[in-house]
PDB file of C-alpha atoms in Angstrom:
ATOM      1  CA  MET A 127      22.786  18.085  26.756  1.00 52.00           C
ATOM      2  CA  THR A 128      23.816  20.485  24.024  1.00 64.00           C
ATOM      3  CA  ASP A 129      21.229  22.534  21.987  1.00 62.00           C
ATOM      4  CA  SER A 130      21.984  20.368  18.876  1.00 64.00           C
ATOM      5  CA  GLN A 131      21.380  17.100  20.859  1.00 69.00           C
ATOM      6  CA  ALA A 132      18.071  18.721  22.173  1.00 75.00           C
ATOM      7  CA  ARG A 133      17.012  19.472  18.673  1.00 73.00           C
ATOM      8  CA  LEU A 134      17.993  16.069  17.429  1.00 82.00           C
ATOM      9  CA  GLU A 135      15.986  14.071  20.007  1.00 90.00           C
ATOM     10  CA  PRO A 136      12.658  14.797  18.404  1.00 92.00           C
ATOM     11  CA  LEU A 137      14.051  13.822  15.011  1.00 91.00           C
ATOM     12  CA  GLN A 138      15.252  10.645  16.371  1.00 93.00           C
ATOM     13  CA  SER A 139      11.836   9.952  18.237  1.00 94.00           C
ATOM     14  CA  GLN A 140      10.114  10.697  14.922  1.00 95.00           C
ATOM     15  CA  LEU A 141      12.224   8.306  12.933  1.00 95.00           C
ATOM     16  CA  GLN A 142      11.649   5.765  15.467  1.00 96.00           C
ATOM     17  CA  GLN A 143       7.956   6.133  15.176  1.00 97.00           C
ATOM     18  CA  GLU A 144       8.120   6.073  11.369  1.00 96.00           C
ATOM     19  CA  LEU A 145      10.063   2.925  11.450  1.00 96.00           C
ATOM     20  CA  HIS A 146       7.467   1.287  13.773  1.00 97.00           C
ATOM     21  CA  LEU A 147       4.588   2.608  11.405  1.00 97.00           C
ATOM     22  CA  THR A 148       6.562   1.244   8.299  1.00 97.00           C
ATOM     23  CA  LYS A 149       6.939  -2.241   9.896  1.00 97.00           C
ATOM     24  CA  GLN A 150       3.199  -2.204  10.740  1.00 97.00           C
ATOM     25  CA  PHE A 151       2.465  -1.261   7.012  1.00 96.00           C
ATOM     26  CA  LEU A 152       4.667  -4.093   5.811  1.00 97.00           C
ATOM     27  CA  ASP A 153       2.741  -6.594   8.137  1.00 96.00           C
ATOM     28  CA  VAL A 154      -0.601  -5.467   6.630  1.00 95.00           C
ATOM     29  CA  LEU A 155       0.833  -5.791   3.038  1.00 95.00           C
ATOM     30  CA  GLN A 156       2.163  -9.363   3.789  1.00 95.00           C
ATOM     31  CA  GLU A 157      -1.382 -10.201   5.096  1.00 93.00           C
ATOM     32  CA  GLU A 158      -2.929  -8.679   1.974  1.00 92.00           C
ATOM     33  CA  ALA A 159      -0.590 -10.643  -0.238  1.00 93.00           C
ATOM     34  CA  HIS A 160      -1.505 -13.872   1.668  1.00 92.00           C
ATOM     35  CA  ILE A 161      -5.164 -12.953   1.235  1.00 91.00           C
ATOM     36  CA  LEU A 162      -4.778 -12.364  -2.467  1.00 89.00           C
ATOM     37  CA  GLU A 163      -3.077 -15.804  -2.760  1.00 88.00           C
ATOM     38  CA  THR A 164      -5.751 -17.725  -0.747  1.00 88.00           C
ATOM     39  CA  GLY A 165      -8.724 -15.807  -2.456  1.00 79.00           C
ATOM     40  CA  GLN A 166     -10.673 -14.749   0.757  1.00 75.00           C
ATOM     41  CA  PRO A 167     -12.527 -11.517  -0.399  1.00 69.00           C
ATOM     42  CA  ASN A 168     -14.056 -10.752   3.017  1.00 75.00           C
ATOM     43  CA  ASP A 169     -10.622 -10.584   4.529  1.00 83.00           C
ATOM     44  CA  LEU A 170      -9.240  -8.301   1.803  1.00 85.00           C
ATOM     45  CA  SER A 171     -11.628  -5.633   2.842  1.00 86.00           C
ATOM     46  CA  ARG A 172     -10.412  -5.697   6.454  1.00 88.00           C
ATOM     47  CA  ALA A 173      -6.801  -5.830   5.370  1.00 89.00           C
ATOM     48  CA  THR A 174      -7.447  -2.764   2.962  1.00 88.00           C
ATOM     49  CA  SER A 175      -8.951  -0.861   5.786  1.00 91.00           C
ATOM     50  CA  ALA A 176      -6.059  -1.574   7.973  1.00 93.00           C
ATOM     51  CA  LYS A 177      -3.615  -0.537   5.229  1.00 94.00           C
ATOM     52  CA  GLU A 178      -5.357   2.811   4.713  1.00 95.00           C
ATOM     53  CA  LYS A 179      -5.385   3.596   8.550  1.00 96.00           C
ATOM     54  CA  VAL A 180      -1.593   2.782   8.746  1.00 96.00           C
ATOM     55  CA  ALA A 181      -0.978   4.699   5.509  1.00 95.00           C
ATOM     56  CA  GLN A 182      -2.659   7.786   7.043  1.00 97.00           C
ATOM     57  CA  ALA A 183      -0.521   7.712  10.023  1.00 97.00           C
ATOM     58  CA  LEU A 184       2.614   7.231   8.052  1.00 95.00           C
ATOM     59  CA  GLN A 185       1.538  10.298   5.980  1.00 95.00           C
ATOM     60  CA  SER A 186       1.081  12.224   9.365  1.00 96.00           C
ATOM     61  CA  ALA A 187       4.498  11.004  10.622  1.00 95.00           C
ATOM     62  CA  THR A 188       6.332  12.046   7.304  1.00 94.00           C
ATOM     63  CA  HIS A 189       4.770  15.495   7.506  1.00 95.00           C
ATOM     64  CA  GLU A 190       6.054  15.854  10.991  1.00 95.00           C
ATOM     65  CA  ARG A 191       9.468  14.714   9.814  1.00 94.00           C
ATOM     66  CA  ALA A 192       9.357  17.357   7.079  1.00 94.00           C
ATOM     67  CA  THR A 193       8.798  20.067   9.805  1.00 93.00           C
ATOM     68  CA  LEU A 194      11.763  18.592  12.000  1.00 92.00           C
ATOM     69  CA  LEU A 195      14.063  18.369   9.020  1.00 91.00           C
ATOM     70  CA  GLY A 196      13.013  21.667   7.891  1.00 92.00           C
ATOM     71  CA  SER A 197      14.339  23.096  11.165  1.00 88.00           C
ATOM     72  CA  PHE A 198      17.806  22.106  10.048  1.00 87.00           C
ATOM     73  CA  ASN A 199      17.334  23.255   6.464  1.00 91.00           C
ATOM     74  CA  ILE A 200      17.362  19.782   5.220  1.00 92.00           C
ATOM     75  CA  PRO A 201      14.996  18.427   2.513  1.00 92.00           C
ATOM     76  CA  ASN A 202      12.492  15.764   3.527  1.00 91.00           C
ATOM     77  CA  ASN A 203      13.741  12.849   1.316  1.00 89.00           C
ATOM     78  CA  LEU A 204      15.932  10.000   1.639  1.00 85.00           C
ATOM     79  CA  GLN A 205      18.965  11.848   0.473  1.00 90.00           C
ATOM     80  CA  GLY A 206      18.095  14.585   3.175  1.00 91.00           C
ATOM     81  CA  LEU A 207      17.761  11.715   5.804  1.00 90.00           C
ATOM     82  CA  ARG A 208      21.105  10.114   4.831  1.00 89.00           C
ATOM     83  CA  THR A 209      22.824  13.528   5.116  1.00 90.00           C
ATOM     84  CA  VAL A 210      21.544  13.621   8.774  1.00 89.00           C
ATOM     85  CA  GLY A 211      22.785  10.076   9.247  1.00 88.00           C
ATOM     86  CA  SER A 212      26.244  10.771   8.009  1.00 90.00           C
ATOM     87  CA  HIS A 213      26.490  13.830  10.279  1.00 87.00           C
ATOM     88  CA  VAL A 214      24.814  12.106  13.315  1.00 88.00           C
ATOM     89  CA  PRO A 215      26.031   8.440  13.729  1.00 89.00           C
ATOM     90  CA  GLU A 216      23.414   7.460  16.233  1.00 89.00           C
ATOM     91  CA  LEU A 217      20.679   8.250  13.665  1.00 91.00           C
ATOM     92  CA  ALA A 218      22.357   6.431  10.653  1.00 93.00           C
ATOM     93  CA  PRO A 219      20.962   2.994  11.367  1.00 94.00           C
ATOM     94  CA  LEU A 220      17.460   4.359  11.851  1.00 93.00           C
ATOM     95  CA  VAL A 221      17.824   6.253   8.395  1.00 93.00           C
ATOM     96  CA  GLU A 222      19.192   3.207   6.640  1.00 93.00           C
ATOM     97  CA  GLU A 223      16.459   0.761   8.065  1.00 95.00           C
ATOM     98  CA  LEU A 224      13.635   3.115   7.431  1.00 94.00           C
ATOM     99  CA  GLY A 225      14.847   3.721   3.784  1.00 92.00           C
ATOM    100  CA  ALA A 226      15.110  -0.012   3.242  1.00 95.00           C
ATOM    101  CA  LEU A 227      11.800  -0.884   4.764  1.00 96.00           C
ATOM    102  CA  SER A 228      10.125   1.860   2.892  1.00 94.00           C
ATOM    103  CA  GLU A 229      11.465   0.627  -0.543  1.00 95.00           C
ATOM    104  CA  LYS A 230      10.310  -2.898   0.275  1.00 97.00           C
ATOM    105  CA  ALA A 231       6.732  -1.575   1.263  1.00 95.00           C
ATOM    106  CA  GLN A 232       6.611   0.286  -1.961  1.00 95.00           C
ATOM    107  CA  ARG A 233       7.639  -2.747  -3.994  1.00 96.00           C
ATOM    108  CA  MET A 234       5.162  -4.957  -2.253  1.00 95.00           C
ATOM    109  CA  ASN A 235       2.308  -2.487  -2.298  1.00 93.00           C
ATOM    110  CA  GLU A 236       2.758  -2.292  -6.141  1.00 94.00           C
ATOM    111  CA  GLN A 237       2.872  -6.232  -6.519  1.00 94.00           C
ATOM    112  CA  ASN A 238      -0.340  -6.344  -4.443  1.00 91.00           C
ATOM    113  CA  GLY A 239      -1.857  -3.723  -6.629  1.00 89.00           C
ATOM    114  CA  ALA A 240      -0.913  -5.505  -9.929  1.00 90.00           C
ATOM    115  CA  THR A 241      -2.305  -8.760  -8.435  1.00 87.00           C
ATOM    116  CA  ILE A 242      -5.693  -7.055  -7.479  1.00 84.00           C
ATOM    117  CA  ASN A 243      -5.899  -5.384 -10.879  1.00 86.00           C
ATOM    118  CA  ALA A 244      -5.222  -8.725 -12.722  1.00 85.00           C
ATOM    119  CA  LEU A 245      -7.938 -10.362 -10.579  1.00 80.00           C
ATOM    120  CA  LEU A 246     -10.325  -7.554 -11.455  1.00 82.00           C
ATOM    121  CA  ILE A 247      -9.755  -7.847 -15.114  1.00 85.00           C
ATOM    122  CA  ASN A 248     -10.070 -11.502 -14.981  1.00 80.00           C
ATOM    123  CA  THR A 249     -13.523 -11.221 -13.051  1.00 79.00           C
ATOM    124  CA  GLN A 250     -14.726  -8.664 -15.579  1.00 82.00           C
ATOM    125  CA  ARG A 251     -13.874 -10.996 -18.361  1.00 84.00           C
ATOM    126  CA  MET A 252     -15.608 -13.956 -16.646  1.00 83.00           C
ATOM    127  CA  MET A 253     -18.779 -11.819 -16.049  1.00 81.00           C
ATOM    128  CA  ALA A 254     -18.779 -10.653 -19.666  1.00 78.00           C
ATOM    129  CA  ALA A 255     -18.421 -14.376 -20.898  1.00 80.00           C
ATOM    130  CA  LEU A 256     -21.319 -15.410 -18.543  1.00 78.00           C
ATOM    131  CA  GLN A 257     -23.452 -12.431 -19.825  1.00 75.00           C
ATOM    132  CA  THR A 258     -22.869 -13.539 -23.233  1.00 77.00           C
ATOM    133  CA  LEU A 259     -23.731 -17.117 -22.578  1.00 76.00           C
ATOM    134  CA  THR A 260     -27.007 -16.200 -20.741  1.00 74.00           C
ATOM    135  CA  GLY A 261     -27.902 -13.458 -23.155  1.00 70.00           C
ATOM    136  CA  THR A 262     -28.468 -11.028 -20.228  1.00 69.00           C
ATOM    137  CA  SER A 263     -26.507  -8.283 -18.723  1.00 63.00           C
ATOM    138  CA  THR A 264     -28.281  -8.298 -15.302  1.00 65.00           C
ATOM    139  CA  VAL A 265     -25.858  -9.420 -12.567  1.00 62.00           C
ATOM    140  CA  TYR A 266     -26.015  -9.320  -8.836  1.00 66.00           C
ATOM    141  CA  ASP A 267     -23.624  -7.501  -6.529  1.00 66.00           C
ATOM    142  CA  ALA A 268     -22.264  -8.790  -3.163  1.00 63.00           C
ATOM    143  CA  SER A 269     -25.517  -7.600  -1.225  1.00 67.00           C
ATOM    144  CA  GLY A 270     -27.740  -9.550  -3.774  1.00 68.00           C
ATOM    145  CA  LYS A 271     -29.037  -6.459  -5.531  1.00 72.00           C
ATOM    146  CA  LYS A 272     -29.559  -6.583  -9.304  1.00 71.00           C
ATOM    147  CA  GLN A 273     -27.280  -4.220 -11.238  1.00 68.00           C
ATOM    148  CA  ALA A 274     -26.723  -3.769 -15.019  1.00 59.00           C
ATOM    149  CA  ALA A 275     -22.988  -4.855 -15.787  1.00 52.00           C
ATOM    150  CA  PRO A 276     -21.212  -3.482 -18.720  1.00 53.00           C
ATOM    151  CA  VAL A 277     -20.128  -6.138 -21.277  1.00 49.00           C
ATOM    152  CA  ALA A 278     -16.355  -5.826 -21.961  1.00 48.00           C
ATOM    153  CA  GLY A 279     -15.716  -5.092 -25.524  1.00 51.00           C
ATOM    154  CA  ASP A 280     -12.583  -7.182 -25.735  1.00 49.00           C
ATOM    155  CA  ILE A 281     -14.277 -10.404 -24.875  1.00 48.00           C
ATOM    156  CA  PRO A 282     -15.058 -12.412 -27.922  1.00 47.00           C
ATOM    157  CA  ARG A 283     -18.654 -13.301 -28.472  1.00 46.00           C
ATOM    158  CA  LEU A 284     -19.654 -16.941 -28.774  1.00 44.00           C
ATOM    159  CA  LYS A 285     -21.331 -17.878 -31.878  1.00 46.00           C
ATOM    160  CA  PRO A 286     -24.809 -19.625 -31.388  1.00 47.00           C
ATOM    161  CA  LEU A 287     -24.593 -23.310 -31.858  1.00 43.00           C
ATOM    162  CA  LYS A 288     -26.486 -24.886 -34.664  1.00 47.00           C
ATOM    163  CA  ALA A 289     -27.952 -28.287 -34.438  1.00 47.00           C
ATOM    164  CA  GLY A 290     -27.330 -30.889 -36.892  1.00 41.00           C
TER     165      GLY A 290
END
């Protein structure tokens, strides 16, 4: 084994680990998207926790990759990885798959975030409408405790009905 091959082995292993973690991240994102479609809030908390755990592992793996690429004076980005892949053919498939899956994960995470944001806005609007109808700003949180909820300013107020 040459010195160059010995230095590339840890990078290859790191890329395989990142690929495995990225696949896990995609699985969690797909589960999160399914939960958002079916409206199971208890499952969303579990999926979010799993997503954060995998994201932290991915961040650590990316940091380790940066160290390994730095030993070759290569930047820690997709272009740097593609440079490695073009010079080391056995790494090229790993690099391309990792790049493609990372882009897919980013898009899916953004879509899930937009869905969550839309659901949150819709819930806030519904709460404001209910507060207007009941004339109270007291609501209950998930644990059953009272809390004062702000009334959204962009929700039109209903006019009182007049009899007759």
